[in-house]
Phi, psi and omega in degrees: 000108185283153183261138176268162182290151175302143182284135177268149176053047183292144179183193184296336181246012183277144182236150179228124181271127175280138178286145185303322185289350178279354182246130179226134172094206185281160179290135178297159179302144177062028176222152179228133177051052186305314185297333188257007182261161170257142187251121177281131179258116174246113187250132177222135182230154177214126180055237184264019185234162180227143178238131182232131177253130180259125176054048179197164177234147178266109179301132180085348173075018180188177182280169176298135176224174178295327180280327183229072186294340183252018186289339178230094184254111181307329181293336181265001184237057178294157175059034181235147176232141183239125189234135177243131179207154179288147181303140175079355182267157165259132186224148171243117187230141182301130183290338184266352177267094182281132179247110183267075185227094185201172176208126187293342178293331189261055179276093188221316191255158182225173174213168174228145184287137176238359178178161182207133172229176181302327187246347189227132171252128175262131184219141173254123183270122179259142179262356172223142182277046179160171182243356179220165178300315177302321179295322180291319177299317179295321181299308185290332175295332180268354180246106182052058186299340179273358177290137178295131179263318182222138179231130174242147176235133182297161184302328179269001178079005187272335184237131177247129178234150182208154171232136175281170178301318181292321178295320178302314182291316182293314180295323179294322177292325177295319178292326175300321177297318179297318179297319180298321178296332178276005178093007180287131181230170180303132180099343176291156176250128178244119179273120179257111182246064179239150176284177178301121183187167174295327177298320179297317179301312182295321179295317179296311183294319179297321177299316181291323180296329181277002177092002180271179179249130177270132180246136179287121181275068184278133177233115180247332182267140181296330180277354177074008183297325179295321180294313180297317180297320180295319179300318180288326181294320182271354184059046183301132182274329182208158176235131175260123186210164172254109184294345181271355183289132177288134182060030181267187185296325182295329178295336176275312187288335182294346175292335183247339187234131185284328184211145177285351181276147176085176181281142184271133171226109188214123181294333178283339180235086194295328189253348184288130182239337185217145166251124180251115187275135177232113179233163176242128186206155172289340177276114184299336179288342182250342184282130186301308183290324178296320177300318181291326178296334181278353181252128178300137178300146178297130176303142182302326183292340180271347180279146180293153177285126179259130181260156179298335181275354179288150176282123183267321189211152173241111177272158174245138175293170189295338180085008182290345180252015182128213176297142182296139172273146185258114186250107179283154177224125172287166174301319181296325176296313180298319182295329176292320177296324176299320177296325178294313183290331173304312185286335181280304189275330184056037176286149182251163178303127178088346177290146185262135174219158181246136176214110182258011171297152183298137183298336179275357177268160178300319181285342183259350179299144188288060182290321183293319178295312183295323184270329186241345185075015179285153179272119182265133177247138176205166181280130180284118182249016183300322181267003179135160182279134181293147179291327181238082184294323181300315179293322179295319178298313183293326176298318178298317180302315183288316184292319186263359180055052180291141180263347187211152181217135171260118186226148170280155178305329179300316181284329175299313180296321181294319179293320178300322180291337182262072185298335179295343179284314190251356178265002179292146179298134179080008180296139179291136182251134180285143174291324179193161172233154180239121183241146180199167175117332179195160178302139183267142177273144182300319183297322181290316181298311182297321181291321181295316180299321181279341188265296191228011176209164181267339182205153176237119174267118184255118182252139167244122182201180179222161175302321186285331194238000184072209181281128181260317178214149182208145178208154181251135177245128177243179179300325181290328184258355186294331182293336181262004181288141175241153182305134176086354182290135175245271180183194178288168176307140183289170181308126176081003186259131167261140186225142176225148170246123190232162176268191183298334180266013180063029175261140182299139177258160179296154176304136180094348181263142184283143177191189178279141180272125173245141182224149175224132189204151172298347177278354187271125178281313173117358177192164172264165178272129174055039179211069185296328180294312179294324178298317181294327179286326192261336185239125181275157180300334182264018168094013179263147175256125177274108186288340188063023176252152179252136178190185176206166177250136178294132185297331187281325185222002176077007177296147187263132172252118182263117184265342180135189182284137176295323180290348174280353183301138181264121180275102181246099186067228179268005183248152176253133175251122176269115188297337184302311183290325180291323176295321177300316180298313184290330179293341178280348182288146179299138174085004181258123177268320180201161184206146173225122181262126185226162175274145170232154186298144174217130186292333183263311187268000185078306176225146164246171187257131177234135177254121176265113191251131168260109183285155178285335179247146179230110001280161178284164176301154185296332181261020187300313183293317180297317179296319180293321178297315179299320180297313182297316180298325182288342182274355183244146179284330179282170183235165178304137183099337176284134182298335181269000182286112188256019173285150180299140173277328183239148174226135173230150179262131178230156179285323180201166179266138179290143181240152172282170177301341180264008174090005178267157178294130177272095181294330179297311180295319181294324178294320178294320178297315181297316181297320179294315180297329181270003178076028181249161173272122181304137180273113185295339180282000000 
């Protein structure tokens, strides 16, 4: 039985011709002239199953229900076959056994025919409508192309902008044409240094459509050294930027380049050849998107063929450990992460969700749209970052009726503190939120479920490896949640917990987390030392995170960074578990445990405490010390006693530019407050 090629641009009106040699014998029931017909694929999926109709349409768009009992009438669906199979499987199912198991809301997954006999249809069920980003963009443009794909709301909530699926594809192809005219070819790297905006989306997608790799133009250092180093490391051919942006890429590059016009020749930037200007203006001659609308989209046949093995994007790590490491991702890597988020969020085509993570980050890349066809809503930052992002996010949720939200723990806590946002009468309630970026506290998770959403999906992952572990917390399960708990290993992930010698430790024992996944590329760009430290020869990624798996069900508890471990004598103290303990103490709002210098032990332990009351009670520190000591079996003076020796009161915890706690700054603050010289090690 020969296999036909996967169908391109599959959708409600897409047809696939079966080859004559795939048919043998008599015509199947309810079909006429099978070998010479074209078969319409109507795909509807529900949970882990897919339903496909051949050469037929479902009147009413769904199965019989109490509200629409006649929406699926077999008498009106002649010449149709309905097949149910698990995602990713190849299945042979009797053509005459119709399975009416579908829901029109879940129009997401597809399959392609691989064979046909009188009694059996062979079908391979695909969980994504393509194998590369260009194929996915083309697919969604051909399926309800007038559906909004991306919606932005200005920081003040006053302006709403949107692009439909077809507009996203057409504008991206127009930008691909512009890049091609500038000499961009397959394999080139284009650094996109734009904030979250529709312009940023089009620049990223256009870069990928022309066969190039889009690089996140992240700038964390005021001197721009990290940005310049990244451009040289990736051999970036061009930079897309807004010259009017404050503290943007042009403020760095203008030190070496006099004008963004013309070809670049610069000894400090050996490979850079072009600056591509992106501005927003009422003047269509100057406006980036208006210019692209005036250019016919590049015909698909003129675009280079993109393979699943090609590098699509270069992400940058957060930079919290120094200069950002550059983590490439092939199309195949990205598509695996899309399969992961499909299974986590269960978003459907056209459903609205909000994700305000930066588009150049792994968590902010438009994975949900490409994989699920969901409409993404985010805050437009082209003119600047909003002063109150939490309020801006919540405004978007209410205005656009988002059913799901991807949030960092920082924004979850900020929204919880703003009860006036979500306690208003008639406030829209989220079906679920997805949090990632740092271990979650039980108090925050329990409060969120009860306040403004029905469930919290907690992800543990990395830029390099995608989602490593994931779990869902509901009102029923929130009481048993413990700090740092995520869930079992995510789809496609192998996981190990190892000791210092990389030997597996027993379930329940703490160690370093190692992960292996189809989302893993396997090295950093231009950083062989970091690559050798982080990637093992047999394909494992060393996360440098500390955690353990629960013995009963294998769920992962993420305690924090291994490099955050405090070396106290011959023992290591992992601050994550100690912070969890201290957060349970009365009167503690937040805590960060850091090392401070000690002449004998190398480091001692200091707890930086944010009290719940301002000012705290006069005996607050003494009470807290007694509480911590009481929670440990060892006593003061014992080398294994891991309770803090020092406590300091702070108004708030310092954060990195990416919203994570800056342990480096807190350690320096603690040493200074205690009259010590900060230990650079």
